[in-house]
Short mmCIF file of C-alpha atoms in Angstrom, two decimals:
data_model
loop_
_atom_site.label_atom_id
_atom_site.label_comp_id
_atom_site.label_asym_id
_atom_site.label_seq_id
_atom_site.Cartn_x
_atom_site.Cartn_y
_atom_site.Cartn_z
CA UNK A 1 147.86 50.75 43.83
CA UNK A 2 151.28 51.21 45.39
CA UNK A 3 153.28 50.04 42.40
CA UNK A 4 151.36 51.90 39.70
CA UNK A 5 153.02 55.29 39.04
CA UNK A 6 149.80 57.21 38.43
CA UNK A 7 148.31 56.25 41.81
CA UNK A 8 151.48 56.28 43.88
CA UNK A 9 150.68 59.71 45.36
CA UNK A 10 147.47 58.30 46.82
CA UNK A 11 149.11 55.27 48.45
CA UNK A 12 149.29 55.34 52.24
CA UNK A 13 150.97 52.81 54.51
CA UNK A 14 151.55 51.94 58.12
CA UNK A 15 155.08 50.61 58.46
CA UNK A 16 155.69 48.32 61.39
CA UNK A 17 159.35 48.80 62.25
CA UNK A 18 160.73 46.35 64.75
CA UNK A 19 163.06 47.98 67.21
CA UNK A 20 164.08 45.37 69.74
CA UNK A 21 162.66 42.62 71.90
CA UNK A 22 162.12 38.97 71.40
CA UNK A 23 159.63 37.33 69.07
CA UNK A 24 156.58 37.63 71.36
CA UNK A 25 157.03 41.37 71.85
CA UNK A 26 157.59 41.88 68.13
CA UNK A 27 154.39 40.01 67.27
CA UNK A 28 152.43 42.15 69.74
CA UNK A 29 153.77 45.31 68.07
CA UNK A 30 152.94 43.89 64.64
CA UNK A 31 149.38 43.08 65.75
CA UNK A 32 148.87 46.61 67.05
CA UNK A 33 150.31 48.11 63.87
CA UNK A 34 147.98 45.97 61.76
CA UNK A 35 145.05 47.34 63.74
CA UNK A 36 146.17 50.92 63.03
CA UNK A 37 146.43 50.06 59.32
CA UNK A 38 142.90 48.64 59.33
CA UNK A 39 141.46 51.60 61.23
CA UNK A 40 143.06 54.13 58.88
CA UNK A 41 142.55 52.35 55.57
CA UNK A 42 146.29 52.03 54.97
CA UNK A 43 148.29 49.12 53.70
CA UNK A 44 150.67 47.41 56.11
CA UNK A 45 154.37 47.12 55.38
CA UNK A 46 156.96 45.47 57.59
CA UNK A 47 160.49 46.65 58.33
CA UNK A 48 161.85 43.73 60.39
CA UNK A 49 165.54 43.19 59.69
CA UNK A 50 167.69 40.84 61.75
CA UNK A 51 168.87 42.59 64.93
CA UNK A 52 171.91 41.23 66.70
CA UNK A 53 171.47 40.49 70.38
CA UNK A 54 167.77 39.71 70.09
CA UNK A 55 166.04 36.88 68.27
CA UNK A 56 168.20 37.79 65.27
CA UNK A 57 165.83 36.56 62.57
CA UNK A 58 164.31 38.74 59.88
CA UNK A 59 160.59 38.57 59.19
CA UNK A 60 161.15 36.53 56.03
CA UNK A 61 163.26 34.04 58.00
CA UNK A 62 160.30 33.36 60.26
CA UNK A 63 157.20 33.75 58.10
CA UNK A 64 156.25 33.13 54.51
CA UNK A 65 153.85 35.73 53.10
CA UNK A 66 150.82 34.68 51.06
CA UNK A 67 151.59 33.95 47.43
CA UNK A 68 152.10 37.16 45.49
CA UNK A 69 151.99 39.44 48.54
CA UNK A 70 155.19 41.12 49.67
CA UNK A 71 154.81 42.95 52.97
CA UNK A 72 158.47 43.92 53.13
CA UNK A 73 159.16 47.66 52.96
CA UNK A 74 162.47 47.46 51.09
CA UNK A 75 161.18 46.03 47.76
CA UNK A 76 158.49 48.70 47.57
CA UNK A 77 161.05 51.46 48.08
CA UNK A 78 163.22 49.93 45.36
CA UNK A 79 160.25 49.78 42.98
CA UNK A 80 159.62 53.46 43.68
CA UNK A 81 163.33 54.31 43.23
CA UNK A 82 163.26 55.73 46.74
CA UNK A 83 166.48 55.20 48.72
CA UNK A 84 165.83 54.20 52.32
CA UNK A 85 167.45 57.40 53.70
CA UNK A 86 164.91 59.43 51.67
CA UNK A 87 162.02 57.71 53.43
CA UNK A 88 162.33 60.05 56.40
CA UNK A 89 161.38 62.99 54.16
CA UNK A 90 157.97 61.53 53.34
CA UNK A 91 157.14 59.77 56.58
CA UNK A 92 156.14 60.36 60.16
CA UNK A 93 157.67 58.08 62.78
CA UNK A 94 156.21 57.31 66.18
CA UNK A 95 158.47 55.49 68.63
CA UNK A 96 156.06 53.55 70.80
CA UNK A 97 158.49 51.78 73.08
CA UNK A 98 159.24 51.72 76.78
CA UNK A 99 159.94 55.45 76.84
CA UNK A 100 157.69 58.20 78.05
CA UNK A 101 153.98 58.51 77.31
CA UNK A 102 154.42 61.47 74.92
CA UNK A 103 154.63 59.27 71.84
CA UNK A 104 151.30 57.65 72.68
CA UNK A 105 149.44 60.98 72.45
CA UNK A 106 148.41 60.52 68.81
CA UNK A 107 147.36 56.91 69.46
CA UNK A 108 145.21 57.96 72.40
CA UNK A 109 143.80 61.25 71.14
CA UNK A 110 144.01 61.75 67.37
CA UNK A 111 141.74 60.68 64.58
CA UNK A 112 144.48 58.67 62.94
CA UNK A 113 142.68 58.71 59.60
CA UNK A 114 143.22 62.46 59.37
CA UNK A 115 146.15 63.22 61.68
CA UNK A 116 148.68 61.79 59.25
CA UNK A 117 146.68 61.98 56.02
CA UNK A 118 149.39 63.88 54.14
CA UNK A 119 152.06 61.38 55.15
CA UNK A 120 152.48 58.43 52.79
CA UNK A 121 154.32 56.36 55.40
CA UNK A 122 153.31 56.28 59.08
CA UNK A 123 156.15 54.40 60.75
CA UNK A 124 155.34 52.73 64.05
CA UNK A 125 158.57 51.67 65.70
CA UNK A 126 157.50 49.45 68.54
CA UNK A 127 157.66 46.19 70.40
CA UNK A 128 154.59 47.12 72.48
CA UNK A 129 151.01 45.91 72.40
CA UNK A 130 149.21 49.24 72.20
CA UNK A 131 145.91 48.03 70.74
CA UNK A 132 144.11 48.58 74.09
CA UNK A 133 145.09 52.26 73.89
CA UNK A 134 143.01 52.51 70.72
CA UNK A 135 139.97 51.53 72.79
CA UNK A 136 140.49 54.78 74.70
CA UNK A 137 140.66 56.83 71.51
CA UNK A 138 137.20 58.36 71.01
CA UNK A 139 137.69 58.41 67.24
CA UNK A 140 138.37 54.68 66.92
CA UNK A 141 136.95 52.97 70.02
CA UNK A 142 133.72 51.84 68.35
CA UNK A 143 135.60 50.33 65.42
CA UNK A 144 138.01 48.44 67.66
#
């Protein structure tokens, strides 16, 4: 779906973007992002480059994806001829880190299937396990 030009406009993704933290925190953020992708019917992409000062390994250094499945964001953007700086024009980013609770508003209150329906890329920049917050979201609690 995502690579075929005629259906590209319909493609929707959750992008897990690692921000900081060690491996355990990153995996918790990835798990929560996967849950959002499942609840919203979106594909999951991963933006996990090496970050100096933390574990330092990229996702592909640590894990091997299933045969024929590339979860990395960068190759998809190249296939779409979309430079990474242009991604911000067609995405919504939520920074779900150790900051204030404001960013968690959509996770707690919105029907995520519709709240970002016009956005091809919903970027979740996090190292937090926020899956329990989805249990408090009246739109998704029964599915969780």
